PDB file of C-alpha atoms in Angstrom:
ATOM      1  CA  UNK A 248     105.035 111.204 143.393  1.00  0.00           C
ATOM      2  CA  UNK A 249     107.108 108.029 143.012  1.00  0.00           C
ATOM      3  CA  UNK A 250     104.442 105.996 144.799  1.00  0.00           C
ATOM      4  CA  UNK A 251     101.738 107.362 142.506  1.00  0.00           C
ATOM      5  CA  UNK A 252     103.821 106.677 139.393  1.00  0.00           C
ATOM      6  CA  UNK A 253     104.504 103.107 140.489  1.00  0.00           C
ATOM      7  CA  UNK A 254     100.840 102.471 141.253  1.00  0.00           C
ATOM      8  CA  UNK A 255      99.625 103.777 137.886  1.00  0.00           C
ATOM      9  CA  UNK A 256     102.263 101.677 136.099  1.00  0.00           C
ATOM     10  CA  UNK A 257     100.796  98.401 137.372  1.00  0.00           C
ATOM     11  CA  UNK A 258     100.124  95.945 134.555  1.00  0.00           C
ATOM     12  CA  UNK A 259      96.610  95.057 135.713  1.00  0.00           C
ATOM     13  CA  UNK A 260      95.671  98.720 136.192  1.00  0.00           C
ATOM     14  CA  UNK A 261      96.780  99.628 132.648  1.00  0.00           C
ATOM     15  CA  UNK A 262      95.113  96.511 131.223  1.00  0.00           C
ATOM     16  CA  UNK A 263      91.816  97.438 132.898  1.00  0.00           C
ATOM     17  CA  UNK A 264      91.907 100.931 131.399  1.00  0.00           C
ATOM     18  CA  UNK A 265      92.754  99.545 127.957  1.00  0.00           C
ATOM     19  CA  UNK A 266      89.966  96.929 128.074  1.00  0.00           C
ATOM     20  CA  UNK A 267      87.357  99.527 129.009  1.00  0.00           C
ATOM     21  CA  UNK A 268      88.317 101.681 126.053  1.00  0.00           C
ATOM     22  CA  UNK A 269      88.578  98.776 123.619  1.00  0.00           C
ATOM     23  CA  UNK A 270      85.032  97.686 124.451  1.00  0.00           C
ATOM     24  CA  UNK A 271      83.630 101.106 123.525  1.00  0.00           C
ATOM     25  CA  UNK A 272      85.894 101.380 120.472  1.00  0.00           C
ATOM     26  CA  UNK A 273      84.418  98.108 119.229  1.00  0.00           C
ATOM     27  CA  UNK A 274      80.941  99.585 119.621  1.00  0.00           C
ATOM     28  CA  UNK A 275      81.957 102.681 117.628  1.00  0.00           C
ATOM     29  CA  UNK A 276      83.393 100.491 114.865  1.00  0.00           C
ATOM     30  CA  UNK A 277      80.296  98.303 114.785  1.00  0.00           C
ATOM     31  CA  UNK A 278      77.964 101.298 114.479  1.00  0.00           C
ATOM     32  CA  UNK A 279      80.016 102.624 111.574  1.00  0.00           C
ATOM     33  CA  UNK A 280      79.662  99.445 109.527  1.00  0.00           C
ATOM     34  CA  UNK A 281      77.035  99.143 106.808  1.00  0.00           C
ATOM     35  CA  UNK A 282      74.354  96.518 107.466  1.00  0.00           C
ATOM     36  CA  UNK A 283      75.072  93.200 105.804  1.00  0.00           C
ATOM     37  CA  UNK A 284      73.355  92.601 102.466  1.00  0.00           C
ATOM     38  CA  UNK A 285      70.686  89.916 102.466  1.00  0.00           C
ATOM     39  CA  UNK A 286      70.523  87.117  99.919  1.00  0.00           C
ATOM     40  CA  UNK A 287      67.430  84.999  99.358  1.00  0.00           C
ATOM     41  CA  UNK A 288      66.773  82.013  97.120  1.00  0.00           C
ATOM     42  CA  UNK A 289      63.435  80.786  95.878  1.00  0.00           C
ATOM     43  CA  UNK A 290      62.323  77.814  93.833  1.00  0.00           C
ATOM     44  CA  UNK A 291      58.785  77.179  92.639  1.00  0.00           C
ATOM     45  CA  UNK A 292      57.346  74.482  90.405  1.00  0.00           C
ATOM     46  CA  UNK A 293      54.048  74.564  88.515  1.00  0.00           C
ATOM     47  CA  UNK A 294      52.364  72.757  85.690  1.00  0.00           C
ATOM     48  CA  UNK A 295      51.439  74.427  82.423  1.00  0.00           C
ATOM     49  CA  UNK A 296      50.024  73.243  79.164  1.00  0.00           C
ATOM     50  CA  UNK A 297      53.532  72.642  77.938  1.00  0.00           C
ATOM     51  CA  UNK A 298      54.454  70.461  80.903  1.00  0.00           C
ATOM     52  CA  UNK A 299      56.157  70.909  84.222  1.00  0.00           C
ATOM     53  CA  UNK A 300      57.973  74.233  84.812  1.00  0.00           C
ATOM     54  CA  UNK A 301      60.386  75.070  87.630  1.00  0.00           C
ATOM     55  CA  UNK A 302      61.125  78.731  88.314  1.00  0.00           C
ATOM     56  CA  UNK A 303      64.243  79.667  90.318  1.00  0.00           C
ATOM     57  CA  UNK A 304      64.809  83.174  91.719  1.00  0.00           C
ATOM     58  CA  UNK A 305      67.702  84.895  93.479  1.00  0.00           C
ATOM     59  CA  UNK A 306      67.327  88.167  95.351  1.00  0.00           C
ATOM     60  CA  UNK A 307      70.039  90.455  96.750  1.00  0.00           C
ATOM     61  CA  UNK A 308      68.875  93.332  98.965  1.00  0.00           C
ATOM     62  CA  UNK A 309      70.685  96.100 100.830  1.00  0.00           C
ATOM     63  CA  UNK A 310      69.121  98.381 103.435  1.00  0.00           C
ATOM     64  CA  UNK A 311      69.762 102.071 102.855  1.00  0.00           C
ATOM     65  CA  UNK A 312      69.648 104.671 105.630  1.00  0.00           C
ATOM     66  CA  UNK A 313      67.650 107.478 104.088  1.00  0.00           C
ATOM     67  CA  UNK A 314      66.673 109.054 107.430  1.00  0.00           C
ATOM     68  CA  UNK A 315      70.240 109.690 108.600  1.00  0.00           C
ATOM     69  CA  UNK A 316      69.962 107.416 111.638  1.00  0.00           C
ATOM     70  CA  UNK A 317      73.329 105.817 110.981  1.00  0.00           C
ATOM     71  CA  UNK A 318      75.108 109.169 111.197  1.00  0.00           C
ATOM     72  CA  UNK A 319      73.341 109.975 114.456  1.00  0.00           C
ATOM     73  CA  UNK A 320      74.294 106.551 115.825  1.00  0.00           C
ATOM     74  CA  UNK A 321      77.946 107.158 114.934  1.00  0.00           C
ATOM     75  CA  UNK A 322      77.878 110.525 116.723  1.00  0.00           C
ATOM     76  CA  UNK A 323      76.270 108.986 119.818  1.00  0.00           C
ATOM     77  CA  UNK A 324      78.851 106.188 119.873  1.00  0.00           C
ATOM     78  CA  UNK A 325      81.676 108.731 119.560  1.00  0.00           C
ATOM     79  CA  UNK A 326      80.199 110.677 122.485  1.00  0.00           C
ATOM     80  CA  UNK A 327      80.098 107.490 124.570  1.00  0.00           C
ATOM     81  CA  UNK A 328      83.760 106.872 123.735  1.00  0.00           C
ATOM     82  CA  UNK A 329      84.587 110.422 124.848  1.00  0.00           C
ATOM     83  CA  UNK A 330      82.622 109.842 128.060  1.00  0.00           C
ATOM     84  CA  UNK A 331      84.546 106.618 128.696  1.00  0.00           C
ATOM     85  CA  UNK A 332      87.865 108.433 128.284  1.00  0.00           C
ATOM     86  CA  UNK A 333      86.759 111.039 130.827  1.00  0.00           C
ATOM     87  CA  UNK A 334      85.577 108.338 133.239  1.00  0.00           C
ATOM     88  CA  UNK A 335      88.941 106.595 132.943  1.00  0.00           C
ATOM     89  CA  UNK A 336      90.686 109.867 133.828  1.00  0.00           C
ATOM     90  CA  UNK A 337      88.331 110.349 136.773  1.00  0.00           C
ATOM     91  CA  UNK A 338      89.003 106.812 138.037  1.00  0.00           C
ATOM     92  CA  UNK A 339      92.733 107.490 137.704  1.00  0.00           C
ATOM     93  CA  UNK A 340      92.348 110.586 139.890  1.00  0.00           C
ATOM     94  CA  UNK A 341      90.512 108.471 142.480  1.00  0.00           C
ATOM     95  CA  UNK A 342      93.321 105.903 142.384  1.00  0.00           C
ATOM     96  CA  UNK A 343      95.904 108.645 142.891  1.00  0.00           C
ATOM     97  CA  UNK A 344      93.964 109.939 145.906  1.00  0.00           C
ATOM     98  CA  UNK A 345      93.830 106.423 147.397  1.00  0.00           C
ATOM     99  CA  UNK A 346      97.581 105.950 146.969  1.00  0.00           C
ATOM    100  CA  UNK A 347      98.272 109.334 148.540  1.00  0.00           C
ATOM    101  CA  UNK A 348      96.092 108.508 151.540  1.00  0.00           C
ATOM    102  CA  UNK A 349      97.819 105.141 151.984  1.00  0.00           C
ATOM    103  CA  UNK A 350     101.238 106.772 151.614  1.00  0.00           C
ATOM    104  CA  UNK A 351     100.398 109.480 154.141  1.00  0.00           C
ATOM    105  CA  UNK A 352      99.186 106.871 156.611  1.00  0.00           C
ATOM    106  CA  UNK A 353     102.383 104.820 156.214  1.00  0.00           C
ATOM    107  CA  UNK A 354     104.543 107.948 156.519  1.00  0.00           C
ATOM    108  CA  UNK A 355     102.736 108.973 159.720  1.00  0.00           C
ATOM    109  CA  UNK A 356     103.133 105.483 161.228  1.00  0.00           C
ATOM    110  CA  UNK A 357     106.831 105.357 160.302  1.00  0.00           C
ATOM    111  CA  UNK A 358     107.517 108.739 161.927  1.00  0.00           C
ATOM    112  CA  UNK A 359     105.583 107.673 165.022  1.00  0.00           C
ATOM    113  CA  UNK A 360     107.768 104.582 165.349  1.00  0.00           C
ATOM    114  CA  UNK A 361     110.921 106.697 164.915  1.00  0.00           C
ATOM    115  CA  UNK A 362     109.858 109.106 167.666  1.00  0.00           C
ATOM    116  CA  UNK A 363     108.944 106.303 170.050  1.00  0.00           C
ATOM    117  CA  UNK A 364     112.277 104.575 169.420  1.00  0.00           C
ATOM    118  CA  UNK A 365     114.083 107.834 170.174  1.00  0.00           C
ATOM    119  CA  UNK A 366     112.040 108.290 173.341  1.00  0.00           C
ATOM    120  CA  UNK A 367     112.730 104.710 174.417  1.00  0.00           C
ATOM    121  CA  UNK A 368     116.464 105.229 173.911  1.00  0.00           C
ATOM    122  CA  UNK A 369     116.419 108.419 176.023  1.00  0.00           C
ATOM    123  CA  UNK A 370     114.455 106.714 178.777  1.00  0.00           C
ATOM    124  CA  UNK A 371     116.874 103.794 178.756  1.00  0.00           C
ATOM    125  CA  UNK A 372     119.742 106.226 179.204  1.00  0.00           C
ATOM    126  CA  UNK A 373     117.853 108.019 181.965  1.00  0.00           C
ATOM    127  CA  UNK A 374     117.190 104.720 183.727  1.00  0.00           C
ATOM    128  CA  UNK A 375     120.904 103.928 183.721  1.00  0.00           C
ATOM    129  CA  UNK A 376     121.725 107.334 185.229  1.00  0.00           C
ATOM    130  CA  UNK A 377     119.079 106.955 187.946  1.00  0.00           C
ATOM    131  CA  UNK A 378     120.313 103.487 188.821  1.00  0.00           C
ATOM    132  CA  UNK A 379     123.859 104.804 189.218  1.00  0.00           C
ATOM    133  CA  UNK A 380     122.590 107.674 191.375  1.00  0.00           C
ATOM    134  CA  UNK A 381     120.542 105.248 193.451  1.00  0.00           C
ATOM    135  CA  UNK A 382     123.603 103.057 193.989  1.00  0.00           C
ATOM    136  CA  UNK A 383     125.417 106.148 195.275  1.00  0.00           C
ATOM    137  CA  UNK A 384     122.486 107.021 197.518  1.00  0.00           C
ATOM    138  CA  UNK A 385     121.540 110.132 195.557  1.00  0.00           C
ATOM    139  CA  UNK A 386     118.232 108.888 194.099  1.00  0.00           C
ATOM    140  CA  UNK A 387     115.097 107.380 195.591  1.00  0.00           C
ATOM    141  CA  UNK A 388     113.334 104.120 194.790  1.00  0.00           C
ATOM    142  CA  UNK A 389     110.361 106.146 193.550  1.00  0.00           C
ATOM    143  CA  UNK A 390     112.483 107.561 190.727  1.00  0.00           C
ATOM    144  CA  UNK A 391     113.545 104.076 189.681  1.00  0.00           C
ATOM    145  CA  UNK A 392     109.959 102.769 189.699  1.00  0.00           C
ATOM    146  CA  UNK A 393     108.689 105.785 187.817  1.00  0.00           C
ATOM    147  CA  UNK A 394     111.215 105.495 185.000  1.00  0.00           C
ATOM    148  CA  UNK A 395     110.569 101.739 184.864  1.00  0.00           C
ATOM    149  CA  UNK A 396     106.836 102.378 184.354  1.00  0.00           C
ATOM    150  CA  UNK A 397     107.605 104.963 181.683  1.00  0.00           C
ATOM    151  CA  UNK A 398     109.868 102.476 179.888  1.00  0.00           C
ATOM    152  CA  UNK A 399     107.191  99.813 180.008  1.00  0.00           C
ATOM    153  CA  UNK A 400     104.529 102.194 178.694  1.00  0.00           C
ATOM    154  CA  UNK A 401     106.687 103.438 175.818  1.00  0.00           C
ATOM    155  CA  UNK A 402     107.610  99.846 174.973  1.00  0.00           C
ATOM    156  CA  UNK A 403     103.949  98.885 174.653  1.00  0.00           C
ATOM    157  CA  UNK A 404     103.209 101.971 172.541  1.00  0.00           C
ATOM    158  CA  UNK A 405     106.178 101.150 170.323  1.00  0.00           C
ATOM    159  CA  UNK A 406     104.986  97.590 169.746  1.00  0.00           C
ATOM    160  CA  UNK A 407     101.499  98.869 168.868  1.00  0.00           C
ATOM    161  CA  UNK A 408     102.899 101.524 166.530  1.00  0.00           C
ATOM    162  CA  UNK A 409     105.158  98.941 164.853  1.00  0.00           C
ATOM    163  CA  UNK A 410     102.157  96.679 164.215  1.00  0.00           C
ATOM    164  CA  UNK A 411     100.189  99.603 162.762  1.00  0.00           C
ATOM    165  CA  UNK A 412     103.164 100.505 160.576  1.00  0.00           C
ATOM    166  CA  UNK A 413     103.344  96.933 159.259  1.00  0.00           C
ATOM    167  CA  UNK A 414      99.649  97.069 158.397  1.00  0.00           C
ATOM    168  CA  UNK A 415     100.032 100.452 156.670  1.00  0.00           C
ATOM    169  CA  UNK A 416     102.979  99.151 154.662  1.00  0.00           C
ATOM    170  CA  UNK A 417     100.933  96.124 153.587  1.00  0.00           C
ATOM    171  CA  UNK A 418      98.069  98.376 152.456  1.00  0.00           C
ATOM    172  CA  UNK A 419     100.468 100.621 150.535  1.00  0.00           C
ATOM    173  CA  UNK A 420     102.265  97.676 148.926  1.00  0.00           C
ATOM    174  CA  UNK A 421      98.934  96.445 147.528  1.00  0.00           C
ATOM    175  CA  UNK A 422      99.020  99.371 145.090  1.00  0.00           C
ATOM    176  CA  UNK A 423     102.413  98.331 143.734  1.00  0.00           C
ATOM    177  CA  UNK A 424     103.461  95.416 141.575  1.00  0.00           C
ATOM    178  CA  UNK A 425     105.604  92.772 143.276  1.00  0.00           C
ATOM    179  CA  UNK A 426     106.387  94.946 146.292  1.00  0.00           C
ATOM    180  CA  UNK A 427     107.635  93.594 149.618  1.00  0.00           C
ATOM    181  CA  UNK A 428     105.873  95.498 152.452  1.00  0.00           C
ATOM    182  CA  UNK A 429     108.949  95.205 154.671  1.00  0.00           C
ATOM    183  CA  UNK A 430     111.054  97.059 152.084  1.00  0.00           C
ATOM    184  CA  UNK A 431     108.708 100.036 151.792  1.00  0.00           C
ATOM    185  CA  UNK A 432     110.187 103.075 153.529  1.00  0.00           C
ATOM    186  CA  UNK A 433     107.988 106.138 152.925  1.00  0.00           C
ATOM    187  CA  UNK A 434     110.024 109.337 152.677  1.00  0.00           C
ATOM    188  CA  UNK A 435     108.700 112.813 152.031  1.00  0.00           C
ATOM    189  CA  UNK A 436     106.801 115.727 153.450  1.00  0.00           C
ATOM    190  CA  UNK A 437     103.712 114.826 155.473  1.00  0.00           C
ATOM    191  CA  UNK A 438     101.955 117.920 154.134  1.00  0.00           C
ATOM    192  CA  UNK A 439     100.609 118.125 150.570  1.00  0.00           C
ATOM    193  CA  UNK A 440     101.403 120.942 148.191  1.00  0.00           C
ATOM    194  CA  UNK A 441      99.232 124.032 148.710  1.00  0.00           C
ATOM    195  CA  UNK A 442      96.074 124.067 146.572  1.00  0.00           C
ATOM    196  CA  UNK A 443      95.667 126.295 143.554  1.00  0.00           C
ATOM    197  CA  UNK A 444      93.968 129.675 144.015  1.00  0.00           C
ATOM    198  CA  UNK A 445      90.189 129.490 144.231  1.00  0.00           C
ATOM    199  CA  UNK A 446      89.783 131.553 141.071  1.00  0.00           C
ATOM    200  CA  UNK A 447      91.892 129.051 139.129  1.00  0.00           C
ATOM    201  CA  UNK A 448      89.875 126.119 140.466  1.00  0.00           C
ATOM    202  CA  UNK A 449      86.607 127.796 139.512  1.00  0.00           C
ATOM    203  CA  UNK A 450      87.881 128.566 136.017  1.00  0.00           C
ATOM    204  CA  UNK A 451      88.802 124.906 135.431  1.00  0.00           C
ATOM    205  CA  UNK A 452      85.714 123.413 137.064  1.00  0.00           C
ATOM    206  CA  UNK A 453      84.187 122.535 133.689  1.00  0.00           C
ATOM    207  CA  UNK A 454      87.278 120.418 132.920  1.00  0.00           C
ATOM    208  CA  UNK A 455      86.581 117.945 135.732  1.00  0.00           C
ATOM    209  CA  UNK A 456      86.574 114.464 134.124  1.00  0.00           C
ATOM    210  CA  UNK A 457      83.358 113.384 135.849  1.00  0.00           C
ATOM    211  CA  UNK A 458      81.480 116.477 134.626  1.00  0.00           C
ATOM    212  CA  UNK A 459      82.908 116.106 131.108  1.00  0.00           C
ATOM    213  CA  UNK A 460      81.776 112.456 131.098  1.00  0.00           C
ATOM    214  CA  UNK A 461      78.251 113.420 132.159  1.00  0.00           C
ATOM    215  CA  UNK A 462      78.012 116.039 129.406  1.00  0.00           C
ATOM    216  CA  UNK A 463      79.244 113.554 126.791  1.00  0.00           C
ATOM    217  CA  UNK A 464      76.727 110.914 127.883  1.00  0.00           C
ATOM    218  CA  UNK A 465      73.977 113.545 127.812  1.00  0.00           C
ATOM    219  CA  UNK A 466      74.930 114.374 124.205  1.00  0.00           C
ATOM    220  CA  UNK A 467      74.929 110.656 123.360  1.00  0.00           C
ATOM    221  CA  UNK A 468      71.465 110.278 124.890  1.00  0.00           C
ATOM    222  CA  UNK A 469      70.244 113.249 122.846  1.00  0.00           C
ATOM    223  CA  UNK A 470      71.535 111.553 119.702  1.00  0.00           C
ATOM    224  CA  UNK A 471      69.736 108.310 120.581  1.00  0.00           C
ATOM    225  CA  UNK A 472      66.549 110.307 121.192  1.00  0.00           C
ATOM    226  CA  UNK A 473      66.906 111.836 117.716  1.00  0.00           C
ATOM    227  CA  UNK A 474      67.308 108.327 116.268  1.00  0.00           C
ATOM    228  CA  UNK A 475      64.124 107.177 118.008  1.00  0.00           C
ATOM    229  CA  UNK A 476      62.227 110.214 116.748  1.00  0.00           C
TER     230      UNK A 476
END
């Protein structure tokens, strides 16, 4: 939970969400504005019996929405803003899932390194015991060679696991702001919380952000169709 909170608090992540919403808010505001009035100027000269006459005219016009298209456009824009909000929530859920996967990977690698270090320490102790027994004539050379091979194998596995842990820490640190991969020590349960009952998930299915966004964009499209008609 701390990793997820830190990732969502990133400045660039919050700025991206804000910019997406501001762009659609600007569209909603623009649709709600009345069209600008138009001003025209005309000047015409002609000759009459009384001499030369110059006629100057000024015209101010304003378009009026008698068909109700402006109201439909405002509703469609509001639906697009609602869809954007739902899409932002859906993207946030995706980001949370990515952070959780990266955290779980780093936690698994860290525990693997811990177990290999413990195994290496036990084998080192065992090697010392066998060497003392061999010096006393109570152990064979085969035992010494076998434990030496085991030590070598565990050492190689430990080096590989340490490299994989470093990579996992680097991936996880990319989700945080100004994080040093070497200082990341994942702590927690490797298993997620149990899912909600199936009946609860079915009851809240219509609240999924991606489905809500699709419905809102469908309503916006219906409004635009009404405008065209």
